Amino acid sequence: MTKLKLYEYPHPILKKKAEKVVEVNDDLRKLLDDMLETMYASNGCGLAAPQIGLSKRIVVIDIAGEGKEPNPLYMVNPEIIWSSEEKEISEEGCLSVPGQRAEVERPAVVRIRYLDYDGKEQEMLAEEFLAVAAQHEIDHLDGVLYIDHLSRLKRQMLLKKLEKYRKEHNGK
Ligand code: NI
């Protein structure tokens, strides 16, 4: 497996709407494996293909957390087919916006349709943190970052902190 390069804000690929995957084949599975490896190596719980510079509708998620048995979820061409009226606020971070976190409001429960690792169509009802992670990653496929959900003022404050963070972690 290969650890892939992560693309960070404000790289334009992160603003682009990603293209649908035509076929789930061995090449794609290799990519899914590499994305998962890259995500684990960066201590992330989700990664979308645009974040590795590939504008395709592919997402990997593992919300098991450190010290727990890995529980990877691979989603190809994921679509949110239902969202609850009920919303929930939770803190989010993103490997493409390093060192930052902010509270985002999203639907509390979503139903997602996607193709799995074997190319089989699946449907899943996601709630709690899985709902947050899935919506965050699917947003990436539409060129949306979690900071786009913040008010203008909050986003500007976060981007200032990002600038400072990058100066302190120079070259990293
Ligand atoms: Ni992200």
PDB file of N, CA and C in Angstrom, residues 97-158:
ATOM      1  N   VAL A  97      -7.663  20.825   6.159  1.00  0.00           N
ATOM      2  CA  VAL A  97      -7.630  22.094   6.902  1.00  0.00           C
ATOM      3  C   VAL A  97      -6.921  21.788   8.221  1.00  0.00           C
ATOM      4  N   PRO A  98      -5.610  21.530   8.178  1.00  0.00           N
ATOM      5  CA  PRO A  98      -4.912  20.934   9.315  1.00  0.00           C
ATOM      6  C   PRO A  98      -4.948  21.786  10.589  1.00  0.00           C
ATOM      7  N   GLY A  99      -5.081  21.072  11.708  1.00  0.00           N
ATOM      8  CA  GLY A  99      -4.975  21.704  13.018  1.00  0.00           C
ATOM      9  C   GLY A  99      -6.196  22.482  13.455  1.00  0.00           C
ATOM     10  N   GLN A 100      -7.275  22.484  12.659  1.00  0.00           N
ATOM     11  CA  GLN A 100      -8.447  23.307  12.982  1.00  0.00           C
ATOM     12  C   GLN A 100      -9.669  22.444  13.237  1.00  0.00           C
ATOM     13  N   ARG A 101     -10.585  22.987  14.054  1.00  0.00           N
ATOM     14  CA  ARG A 101     -11.868  22.332  14.283  1.00  0.00           C
ATOM     15  C   ARG A 101     -12.930  23.420  14.435  1.00  0.00           C
ATOM     16  N   ALA A 102     -14.167  23.080  14.095  1.00  0.00           N
ATOM     17  CA  ALA A 102     -15.258  24.035  14.316  1.00  0.00           C
ATOM     18  C   ALA A 102     -16.577  23.282  14.375  1.00  0.00           C
ATOM     19  N   GLU A 103     -17.561  23.916  15.003  1.00  0.00           N
ATOM     20  CA  GLU A 103     -18.879  23.295  15.120  1.00  0.00           C
ATOM     21  C   GLU A 103     -19.694  23.542  13.851  1.00  0.00           C
ATOM     22  N   VAL A 104     -20.321  22.470  13.374  1.00  0.00           N
ATOM     23  CA  VAL A 104     -21.128  22.540  12.159  1.00  0.00           C
ATOM     24  C   VAL A 104     -22.485  21.902  12.444  1.00  0.00           C
ATOM     25  N   GLU A 105     -23.551  22.527  11.904  1.00  0.00           N
ATOM     26  CA  GLU A 105     -24.888  21.949  12.057  1.00  0.00           C
ATOM     27  C   GLU A 105     -25.260  21.183  10.793  1.00  0.00           C
ATOM     28  N   ARG A 106     -25.739  19.947  10.982  1.00  0.00           N
ATOM     29  CA  ARG A 106     -26.153  19.112   9.851  1.00  0.00           C
ATOM     30  C   ARG A 106     -27.358  18.281  10.256  1.00  0.00           C
ATOM     31  N   PRO A 107     -28.071  17.697   9.262  1.00  0.00           N
ATOM     32  CA  PRO A 107     -29.128  16.737   9.612  1.00  0.00           C
ATOM     33  C   PRO A 107     -28.566  15.628  10.507  1.00  0.00           C
ATOM     34  N   ALA A 108     -29.352  15.223  11.518  1.00  0.00           N
ATOM     35  CA  ALA A 108     -28.869  14.262  12.507  1.00  0.00           C
ATOM     36  C   ALA A 108     -28.760  12.851  11.939  1.00  0.00           C
ATOM     37  N   VAL A 109     -29.673  12.499  11.018  1.00  0.00           N
ATOM     38  CA  VAL A 109     -29.700  11.151  10.447  1.00  0.00           C
ATOM     39  C   VAL A 109     -29.816  11.271   8.923  1.00  0.00           C
ATOM     40  N   VAL A 110     -29.058  10.443   8.211  1.00  0.00           N
ATOM     41  CA  VAL A 110     -29.163  10.431   6.746  1.00  0.00           C
ATOM     42  C   VAL A 110     -29.197   8.989   6.236  1.00  0.00           C
ATOM     43  N   ARG A 111     -29.885   8.807   5.114  1.00  0.00           N
ATOM     44  CA  ARG A 111     -29.844   7.506   4.448  1.00  0.00           C
ATOM     45  C   ARG A 111     -28.971   7.666   3.207  1.00  0.00           C
ATOM     46  N   ILE A 112     -28.033   6.748   3.037  1.00  0.00           N
ATOM     47  CA  ILE A 112     -27.040   6.859   1.964  1.00  0.00           C
ATOM     48  C   ILE A 112     -27.095   5.631   1.071  1.00  0.00           C
ATOM     49  N   ARG A 113     -27.035   5.863  -0.223  1.00  0.00           N
ATOM     50  CA  ARG A 113     -26.929   4.765  -1.182  1.00  0.00           C
ATOM     51  C   ARG A 113     -25.543   4.855  -1.818  1.00  0.00           C
ATOM     52  N   TYR A 114     -24.868   3.719  -1.946  1.00  0.00           N
ATOM     53  CA  TYR A 114     -23.502   3.730  -2.476  1.00  0.00           C
ATOM     54  C   TYR A 114     -23.128   2.352  -3.000  1.00  0.00           C
ATOM     55  N   LEU A 115     -21.997   2.270  -3.680  1.00  0.00           N
ATOM     56  CA  LEU A 115     -21.437   0.985  -4.083  1.00  0.00           C
ATOM     57  C   LEU A 115     -20.328   0.638  -3.096  1.00  0.00           C
ATOM     58  N   ASP A 116     -20.287  -0.619  -2.674  1.00  0.00           N
ATOM     59  CA  ASP A 116     -19.273  -1.021  -1.698  1.00  0.00           C
ATOM     60  C   ASP A 116     -17.975  -1.484  -2.379  1.00  0.00           C
ATOM     61  N   TYR A 117     -17.074  -2.031  -1.601  1.00  0.00           N
ATOM     62  CA  TYR A 117     -15.749  -2.468  -2.070  1.00  0.00           C
ATOM     63  C   TYR A 117     -15.865  -3.445  -3.242  1.00  0.00           C
ATOM     64  N   ASP A 118     -16.956  -4.218  -3.271  1.00  0.00           N
ATOM     65  CA  ASP A 118     -17.147  -5.200  -4.335  1.00  0.00           C
ATOM     66  C   ASP A 118     -18.029  -4.674  -5.471  1.00  0.00           C
ATOM     67  N   GLY A 119     -18.404  -3.411  -5.386  1.00  0.00           N
ATOM     68  CA  GLY A 119     -19.231  -2.819  -6.428  1.00  0.00           C
ATOM     69  C   GLY A 119     -20.709  -3.119  -6.267  1.00  0.00           C
ATOM     70  N   LYS A 120     -21.064  -3.650  -5.098  1.00  0.00           N
ATOM     71  CA  LYS A 120     -22.463  -3.989  -4.835  1.00  0.00           C
ATOM     72  C   LYS A 120     -23.196  -2.773  -4.263  1.00  0.00           C
ATOM     73  N   GLU A 121     -24.443  -2.562  -4.732  1.00  0.00           N
ATOM     74  CA  GLU A 121     -25.194  -1.412  -4.216  1.00  0.00           C
ATOM     75  C   GLU A 121     -25.646  -1.668  -2.787  1.00  0.00           C
ATOM     76  N   GLN A 122     -25.448  -0.679  -1.946  1.00  0.00           N
ATOM     77  CA  GLN A 122     -25.808  -0.773  -0.537  1.00  0.00           C
ATOM     78  C   GLN A 122     -26.607   0.456  -0.123  1.00  0.00           C
ATOM     79  N   GLU A 123     -27.422   0.294   0.912  1.00  0.00           N
ATOM     80  CA  GLU A 123     -28.069   1.447   1.539  1.00  0.00           C
ATOM     81  C   GLU A 123     -27.793   1.394   3.020  1.00  0.00           C
ATOM     82  N   MET A 124     -27.581   2.557   3.604  1.00  0.00           N
ATOM     83  CA  MET A 124     -27.217   2.585   5.008  1.00  0.00           C
ATOM     84  C   MET A 124     -27.890   3.785   5.678  1.00  0.00           C
ATOM     85  N   LEU A 125     -28.422   3.542   6.871  1.00  0.00           N
ATOM     86  CA  LEU A 125     -28.942   4.645   7.671  1.00  0.00           C
ATOM     87  C   LEU A 125     -27.821   5.051   8.624  1.00  0.00           C
ATOM     88  N   ALA A 126     -27.355   6.275   8.499  1.00  0.00           N
ATOM     89  CA  ALA A 126     -26.238   6.726   9.333  1.00  0.00           C
ATOM     90  C   ALA A 126     -26.740   7.718  10.353  1.00  0.00           C
ATOM     91  N   GLU A 127     -26.326   7.527  11.613  1.00  0.00           N
ATOM     92  CA  GLU A 127     -26.673   8.500  12.654  1.00  0.00           C
ATOM     93  C   GLU A 127     -25.460   8.799  13.498  1.00  0.00           C
ATOM     94  N   GLU A 128     -25.645   9.734  14.403  1.00  0.00           N
ATOM     95  CA  GLU A 128     -24.573  10.163  15.306  1.00  0.00           C
ATOM     96  C   GLU A 128     -23.313  10.514  14.513  1.00  0.00           C
ATOM     97  N   PHE A 129     -22.145  10.049  14.988  1.00  0.00           N
ATOM     98  CA  PHE A 129     -20.913  10.522  14.356  1.00  0.00           C
ATOM     99  C   PHE A 129     -20.753  10.009  12.918  1.00  0.00           C
ATOM    100  N   LEU A 130     -21.313   8.836  12.644  1.00  0.00           N
ATOM    101  CA  LEU A 130     -21.230   8.319  11.273  1.00  0.00           C
ATOM    102  C   LEU A 130     -21.988   9.237  10.297  1.00  0.00           C
ATOM    103  N   ALA A 131     -23.113   9.783  10.756  1.00  0.00           N
ATOM    104  CA  ALA A 131     -23.878  10.722   9.909  1.00  0.00           C
ATOM    105  C   ALA A 131     -23.044  11.963   9.620  1.00  0.00           C
ATOM    106  N   VAL A 132     -22.337  12.432  10.628  1.00  0.00           N
ATOM    107  CA  VAL A 132     -21.496  13.623  10.462  1.00  0.00           C
ATOM    108  C   VAL A 132     -20.370  13.331   9.471  1.00  0.00           C
ATOM    109  N   ALA A 133     -19.664  12.213   9.700  1.00  0.00           N
ATOM    110  CA  ALA A 133     -18.518  11.855   8.856  1.00  0.00           C
ATOM    111  C   ALA A 133     -18.964  11.663   7.405  1.00  0.00           C
ATOM    112  N   ALA A 134     -20.071  10.954   7.211  1.00  0.00           N
ATOM    113  CA  ALA A 134     -20.531  10.673   5.846  1.00  0.00           C
ATOM    114  C   ALA A 134     -20.910  11.967   5.127  1.00  0.00           C
ATOM    115  N   GLN A 135     -21.621  12.859   5.806  1.00  0.00           N
ATOM    116  CA  GLN A 135     -22.026  14.119   5.160  1.00  0.00           C
ATOM    117  C   GLN A 135     -20.813  14.990   4.855  1.00  0.00           C
ATOM    118  N   HIS A 136     -19.861  14.997   5.781  1.00  0.00           N
ATOM    119  CA  HIS A 136     -18.631  15.767   5.574  1.00  0.00           C
ATOM    120  C   HIS A 136     -17.885  15.252   4.334  1.00  0.00           C
ATOM    121  N   GLU A 137     -17.762  13.926   4.227  1.00  0.00           N
ATOM    122  CA  GLU A 137     -17.005  13.353   3.098  1.00  0.00           C
ATOM    123  C   GLU A 137     -17.760  13.518   1.781  1.00  0.00           C
ATOM    124  N   ILE A 138     -19.067  13.321   1.796  1.00  0.00           N
ATOM    125  CA  ILE A 138     -19.844  13.467   0.557  1.00  0.00           C
ATOM    126  C   ILE A 138     -19.812  14.933   0.100  1.00  0.00           C
ATOM    127  N   ASP A 139     -19.806  15.859   1.036  1.00  0.00           N
ATOM    128  CA  ASP A 139     -19.624  17.278   0.700  1.00  0.00           C
ATOM    129  C   ASP A 139     -18.353  17.488  -0.125  1.00  0.00           C
ATOM    130  N   HIS A 140     -17.267  16.803   0.284  1.00  0.00           N
ATOM    131  CA  HIS A 140     -15.996  16.933  -0.440  1.00  0.00           C
ATOM    132  C   HIS A 140     -16.178  16.606  -1.926  1.00  0.00           C
ATOM    133  N   LEU A 141     -17.061  15.661  -2.224  1.00  0.00           N
ATOM    134  CA  LEU A 141     -17.262  15.242  -3.620  1.00  0.00           C
ATOM    135  C   LEU A 141     -17.987  16.317  -4.421  1.00  0.00           C
ATOM    136  N   ASP A 142     -18.622  17.245  -3.713  1.00  0.00           N
ATOM    137  CA  ASP A 142     -19.305  18.352  -4.383  1.00  0.00           C
ATOM    138  C   ASP A 142     -18.528  19.661  -4.237  1.00  0.00           C
ATOM    139  N   GLY A 143     -17.266  19.536  -3.846  1.00  0.00           N
ATOM    140  CA  GLY A 143     -16.425  20.728  -3.745  1.00  0.00           C
ATOM    141  C   GLY A 143     -16.724  21.592  -2.529  1.00  0.00           C
ATOM    142  N   VAL A 144     -17.311  20.976  -1.493  1.00  0.00           N
ATOM    143  CA  VAL A 144     -17.687  21.737  -0.289  1.00  0.00           C
ATOM    144  C   VAL A 144     -16.846  21.269   0.894  1.00  0.00           C
ATOM    145  N   LEU A 145     -16.264  22.227   1.613  1.00  0.00           N
ATOM    146  CA  LEU A 145     -15.527  21.928   2.836  1.00  0.00           C
ATOM    147  C   LEU A 145     -16.392  22.298   4.037  1.00  0.00           C
ATOM    148  N   TYR A 146     -16.088  21.716   5.197  1.00  0.00           N
ATOM    149  CA  TYR A 146     -16.922  22.023   6.368  1.00  0.00           C
ATOM    150  C   TYR A 146     -16.881  23.500   6.713  1.00  0.00           C
ATOM    151  N   ILE A 147     -15.758  24.153   6.382  1.00  0.00           N
ATOM    152  CA  ILE A 147     -15.663  25.586   6.703  1.00  0.00           C
ATOM    153  C   ILE A 147     -16.626  26.421   5.853  1.00  0.00           C
ATOM    154  N   ASP A 148     -17.098  25.843   4.747  1.00  0.00           N
ATOM    155  CA  ASP A 148     -18.092  26.540   3.921  1.00  0.00           C
ATOM    156  C   ASP A 148     -19.452  26.621   4.618  1.00  0.00           C
ATOM    157  N   HIS A 149     -19.645  25.795   5.649  1.00  0.00           N
ATOM    158  CA  HIS A 149     -20.907  25.825   6.395  1.00  0.00           C
ATOM    159  C   HIS A 149     -20.886  26.853   7.527  1.00  0.00           C
ATOM    160  N   LEU A 150     -19.717  27.447   7.770  1.00  0.00           N
ATOM    161  CA  LEU A 150     -19.606  28.414   8.865  1.00  0.00           C
ATOM    162  C   LEU A 150     -20.039  29.794   8.398  1.00  0.00           C
ATOM    163  N   SER A 151     -20.351  30.651   9.368  1.00  0.00           N
ATOM    164  CA  SER A 151     -20.638  32.047   9.022  1.00  0.00           C
ATOM    165  C   SER A 151     -19.346  32.666   8.481  1.00  0.00           C
ATOM    166  N   ARG A 152     -19.507  33.737   7.740  1.00  0.00           N
ATOM    167  CA  ARG A 152     -18.352  34.397   7.130  1.00  0.00           C
ATOM    168  C   ARG A 152     -17.311  34.768   8.184  1.00  0.00           C
ATOM    169  N   LEU A 153     -17.778  35.291   9.294  1.00  0.00           N
ATOM    170  CA  LEU A 153     -16.877  35.735  10.360  1.00  0.00           C
ATOM    171  C   LEU A 153     -16.119  34.547  10.958  1.00  0.00           C
ATOM    172  N   LYS A 154     -16.858  33.486  11.265  1.00  0.00           N
ATOM    173  CA  LYS A 154     -16.218  32.302  11.859  1.00  0.00           C
ATOM    174  C   LYS A 154     -15.216  31.672  10.894  1.00  0.00           C
ATOM    175  N   ARG A 155     -15.574  31.684   9.605  1.00  0.00           N
ATOM    176  CA  ARG A 155     -14.660  31.108   8.616  1.00  0.00           C
ATOM    177  C   ARG A 155     -13.382  31.933   8.519  1.00  0.00           C
ATOM    178  N   GLN A 156     -13.538  33.246   8.535  1.00  0.00           N
ATOM    179  CA  GLN A 156     -12.367  34.116   8.450  1.00  0.00           C
ATOM    180  C   GLN A 156     -11.452  33.927   9.653  1.00  0.00           C
ATOM    181  N   MET A 157     -12.061  33.770  10.844  1.00  0.00           N
ATOM    182  CA  MET A 157     -11.265  33.544  12.054  1.00  0.00           C
ATOM    183  C   MET A 157     -10.512  32.227  11.955  1.00  0.00           C
ATOM    184  N   LEU A 158     -11.207  31.206  11.472  1.00  0.00           N
ATOM    185  CA  LEU A 158     -10.577  29.884  11.334  1.00  0.00           C
ATOM    186  C   LEU A 158      -9.417  29.930  10.326  1.00  0.00           C
TER     187      LEU A 158
END
